[in-house]
Amino acid sequence: HLQQSVIVVPMASAGVTVVRPLTVFGYDDAPGGHPEVLLENVRVPAANIVLGEGRGFEIAQARLGPGRIHHCMRAIGTAEEAQGLLIERALSRVAFGRSLAKQGSITHHVANNRIAIDQARLLVLHTADMIDRYGCGSRETSNLIAMIKVAVPHVVHTVLDRAIQVFGAAGVSGDF
């Protein structure tokens, strides 16, 4: 764990090139987000090492918790959007002589999605609260951070799958 270091490299340093902005989960955070950066023969003073030599793993671990909170909340937003689209489609589509919104399986999907989304959101909010109280590296937060890393993508996958099913073949086309 004491093999990596974090070094501040000013963007104006010779040899630093921003290649292109990157998206994260479909979101564009440019100009300040997540770019691809090319470093060629860049030199910086040893004083630019953060916290001291060999403490890079410690720094990275401290950033993982807040980063996971950030991405989990974005993912929950995606689930909310899919839920809204599912409901809109169910209200506008008629199959077998009835609105999809009146089909029992659809109402179950909507209800189960709401439960799952709210559970995931509350787990993420609880995790954020515990990070605020105890920090990222504490015993109280490490398991919670691991849980949101697993629970939120599972919920989002389930909600998206149900939304695609309600759209039928249109759910995998670019028409909607």
CSV table of C-alpha atoms in Angstrom, one decimal:
chain,number,residue,atom,x,y,z
A,1,HIS,CA,0.0,0.0,0.0
A,2,LEU,CA,3.0,2.3,0.2
A,3,GLN,CA,4.1,2.1,-3.4
A,4,GLN,CA,2.1,4.8,-5.1
A,5,SER,CA,2.3,8.6,-4.8
A,6,VAL,CA,0.0,11.4,-5.9
A,7,ILE,CA,1.7,14.3,-7.6
A,8,VAL,CA,0.0,17.6,-8.5
A,9,VAL,CA,0.8,18.4,-12.2
A,10,PRO,CA,-0.3,21.9,-13.1
A,11,MET,CA,-2.2,21.9,-16.4
A,12,ALA,CA,0.1,24.7,-17.8
A,13,SER,CA,3.2,22.4,-17.4
A,14,ALA,CA,5.2,21.7,-20.5
A,15,GLY,CA,4.1,18.3,-21.9
A,16,VAL,CA,0.6,18.2,-20.6
A,17,THR,CA,-2.1,17.9,-23.3
A,18,VAL,CA,-5.8,17.5,-22.8
A,19,VAL,CA,-6.7,15.0,-25.6
A,20,ARG,CA,-10.5,15.0,-25.3
A,21,PRO,CA,-13.3,15.2,-22.8
A,22,LEU,CA,-14.8,11.9,-21.7
A,23,THR,CA,-18.3,11.1,-20.6
A,24,VAL,CA,-19.1,9.1,-17.5
A,25,PHE,CA,-22.3,7.1,-17.5
A,26,GLY,CA,-23.4,9.1,-20.5
A,27,TYR,CA,-22.9,12.5,-18.8
A,28,ASP,CA,-20.6,15.1,-20.2
A,29,ASP,CA,-18.9,17.1,-17.4
A,30,ALA,CA,-16.7,19.2,-19.8
A,31,PRO,CA,-14.9,21.4,-19.4
A,32,GLY,CA,-14.0,20.4,-15.9
A,33,GLY,CA,-15.0,16.8,-15.7
A,34,HIS,CA,-13.1,13.7,-16.8
A,35,PRO,CA,-10.8,14.4,-19.8
A,36,GLU,CA,-8.2,12.1,-21.3
A,37,VAL,CA,-4.8,13.7,-20.5
A,38,LEU,CA,-1.5,12.9,-22.2
A,39,LEU,CA,1.6,13.5,-20.2
A,40,GLU,CA,4.9,13.6,-22.3
A,41,ASN,CA,8.2,14.2,-20.5
A,42,VAL,CA,6.5,16.3,-17.8
A,43,ARG,CA,8.7,17.4,-15.0
A,44,VAL,CA,7.4,18.8,-11.7
A,45,PRO,CA,9.2,19.5,-8.4
A,46,ALA,CA,9.2,16.8,-5.6
A,47,ALA,CA,7.3,19.4,-3.5
A,48,ASN,CA,4.3,18.6,-5.6
A,49,ILE,CA,3.9,15.2,-4.0
A,50,VAL,CA,0.6,15.2,-2.0
A,51,LEU,CA,0.8,14.1,1.7
A,52,GLY,CA,4.2,12.5,1.2
A,53,GLU,CA,5.8,9.7,-0.8
A,54,GLY,CA,4.0,6.4,-0.9
A,55,ARG,CA,0.6,7.7,0.3
A,56,GLY,CA,-1.2,7.6,-3.0
A,57,PHE,CA,-3.3,4.5,-2.1
A,58,GLU,CA,-4.5,6.2,1.0
A,59,ILE,CA,-5.5,9.3,-1.0
A,60,ALA,CA,-7.3,7.2,-3.6
A,61,GLN,CA,-9.2,5.3,-1.0
A,62,ALA,CA,-10.4,8.5,0.6
A,63,ARG,CA,-11.8,9.6,-2.8
A,64,LEU,CA,-13.6,6.4,-3.6
A,65,GLY,CA,-16.5,6.8,-1.1
A,66,PRO,CA,-17.5,10.3,-2.3
A,67,GLY,CA,-17.0,9.3,-5.9
A,68,ARG,CA,-19.3,6.3,-5.4
A,69,ILE,CA,-21.9,8.5,-3.8
A,70,HIS,CA,-21.8,10.8,-6.8
A,71,HIS,CA,-22.1,8.1,-9.4
A,72,CYS,CA,-24.7,6.2,-7.5
A,73,MET,CA,-27.0,9.2,-7.3
A,74,ARG,CA,-26.5,9.8,-11.0
A,75,ALA,CA,-27.4,6.2,-11.7
A,76,ILE,CA,-30.5,6.5,-9.5
A,77,GLY,CA,-31.4,9.6,-11.6
A,78,THR,CA,-31.2,7.3,-14.6
A,79,ALA,CA,-33.5,4.8,-13.0
A,80,GLU,CA,-36.0,7.6,-12.2
A,81,GLU,CA,-35.9,8.7,-15.8
A,82,ALA,CA,-36.6,5.2,-17.0
A,83,GLN,CA,-39.4,4.8,-14.5
A,84,GLY,CA,-41.0,8.0,-15.9
A,85,LEU,CA,-40.7,6.8,-19.4
A,86,LEU,CA,-42.2,3.4,-18.4
A,87,ILE,CA,-45.2,5.1,-16.9
A,88,GLU,CA,-45.6,7.4,-19.8
A,89,ARG,CA,-45.5,4.5,-22.2
A,90,ALA,CA,-47.9,2.4,-20.1
A,91,LEU,CA,-50.4,5.2,-20.1
A,92,SER,CA,-50.2,5.8,-23.9
A,93,ARG,CA,-50.1,2.3,-25.2
A,94,VAL,CA,-53.1,-0.1,-25.6
A,95,ALA,CA,-52.6,-3.8,-26.0
A,96,PHE,CA,-55.2,-6.6,-25.9
A,97,GLY,CA,-57.9,-3.9,-25.8
A,98,ARG,CA,-56.7,-2.3,-22.5
A,99,SER,CA,-54.2,0.4,-21.6
A,100,LEU,CA,-50.9,-1.1,-20.5
A,101,ALA,CA,-51.3,0.9,-17.3
A,102,LYS,CA,-54.2,-1.2,-16.4
A,103,GLN,CA,-52.4,-4.5,-16.8
A,104,GLY,CA,-51.5,-6.2,-13.5
A,105,SER,CA,-47.9,-7.0,-14.4
A,106,ILE,CA,-47.3,-3.4,-15.4
A,107,THR,CA,-48.7,-2.0,-12.1
A,108,HIS,CA,-46.4,-4.5,-10.3
A,109,HIS,CA,-43.4,-3.3,-12.3
A,110,VAL,CA,-44.2,0.3,-11.4
A,111,ALA,CA,-44.6,-0.4,-7.7
A,112,ASN,CA,-41.6,-2.7,-7.5
A,113,ASN,CA,-39.5,-0.1,-9.3
A,114,ARG,CA,-40.6,2.7,-6.9
A,115,ILE,CA,-39.7,0.5,-3.9
A,116,ALA,CA,-36.3,-0.4,-5.3
A,117,ILE,CA,-35.4,3.1,-6.4
A,118,ASP,CA,-36.4,4.5,-3.0
A,119,GLN,CA,-34.5,1.8,-1.1
A,120,ALA,CA,-31.4,2.5,-3.2
A,121,ARG,CA,-31.7,6.2,-2.7
A,122,LEU,CA,-32.1,5.9,1.0
A,123,LEU,CA,-29.1,3.6,1.3
A,124,VAL,CA,-26.9,6.1,-0.7
A,125,LEU,CA,-28.2,9.0,1.5
A,126,HIS,CA,-27.5,7.0,4.6
A,127,THR,CA,-24.0,6.2,3.4
A,128,ALA,CA,-23.3,9.8,2.6
A,129,ASP,CA,-24.5,10.8,6.1
A,130,MET,CA,-22.2,8.2,7.7
A,131,ILE,CA,-19.3,9.4,5.6
A,132,ASP,CA,-19.9,12.9,6.8
A,133,ARG,CA,-20.0,11.6,10.4
A,134,TYR,CA,-17.1,9.1,10.4
A,135,GLY,CA,-15.1,9.6,7.2
A,136,CYS,CA,-14.5,7.2,4.3
A,137,GLY,CA,-12.0,4.9,5.7
A,138,SER,CA,-13.9,4.1,8.9
A,139,ARG,CA,-15.3,0.7,9.9
A,140,GLU,CA,-18.8,2.4,10.0
A,141,THR,CA,-18.7,3.4,6.3
A,142,SER,CA,-16.6,0.8,4.4
A,143,ASN,CA,-19.4,-1.8,4.3
A,144,LEU,CA,-22.0,0.8,3.3
A,145,ILE,CA,-19.8,2.1,0.5
A,146,ALA,CA,-19.4,-1.5,-0.7
A,147,MET,CA,-23.2,-2.1,-0.5
A,148,ILE,CA,-24.1,0.9,-2.7
A,149,LYS,CA,-21.5,-0.1,-5.2
A,150,VAL,CA,-23.5,-3.4,-5.6
A,151,ALA,CA,-27.1,-2.4,-4.8
A,152,VAL,CA,-27.5,0.7,-7.0
A,153,PRO,CA,-26.4,-0.9,-10.3
A,154,HIS,CA,-28.6,-3.9,-9.6
A,155,VAL,CA,-31.6,-1.6,-9.1
A,156,VAL,CA,-30.9,0.5,-12.2
A,157,HIS,CA,-30.5,-2.7,-14.3
A,158,THR,CA,-33.8,-4.0,-13.1
A,159,VAL,CA,-35.7,-0.8,-13.7
A,160,LEU,CA,-34.2,-0.3,-17.1
A,161,ASP,CA,-35.0,-3.9,-18.0
A,162,ARG,CA,-38.6,-3.5,-17.0
A,163,ALA,CA,-38.9,-0.2,-18.9
A,164,ILE,CA,-37.5,-1.9,-22.0
A,165,GLN,CA,-40.0,-4.7,-21.6
A,166,VAL,CA,-42.9,-2.2,-21.4
A,167,PHE,CA,-41.8,-0.5,-24.7
A,168,GLY,CA,-41.6,-3.9,-26.4
A,169,ALA,CA,-39.5,-3.9,-29.6
A,170,ALA,CA,-39.6,-0.1,-29.4
A,171,GLY,CA,-37.5,-0.4,-26.2
A,172,VAL,CA,-34.5,-1.4,-28.1
A,173,SER,CA,-34.9,1.0,-31.1
A,174,GLY,CA,-33.8,4.5,-31.5
A,175,ASP,CA,-37.4,5.7,-32.1
A,176,PHE,CA,-38.2,6.7,-28.5
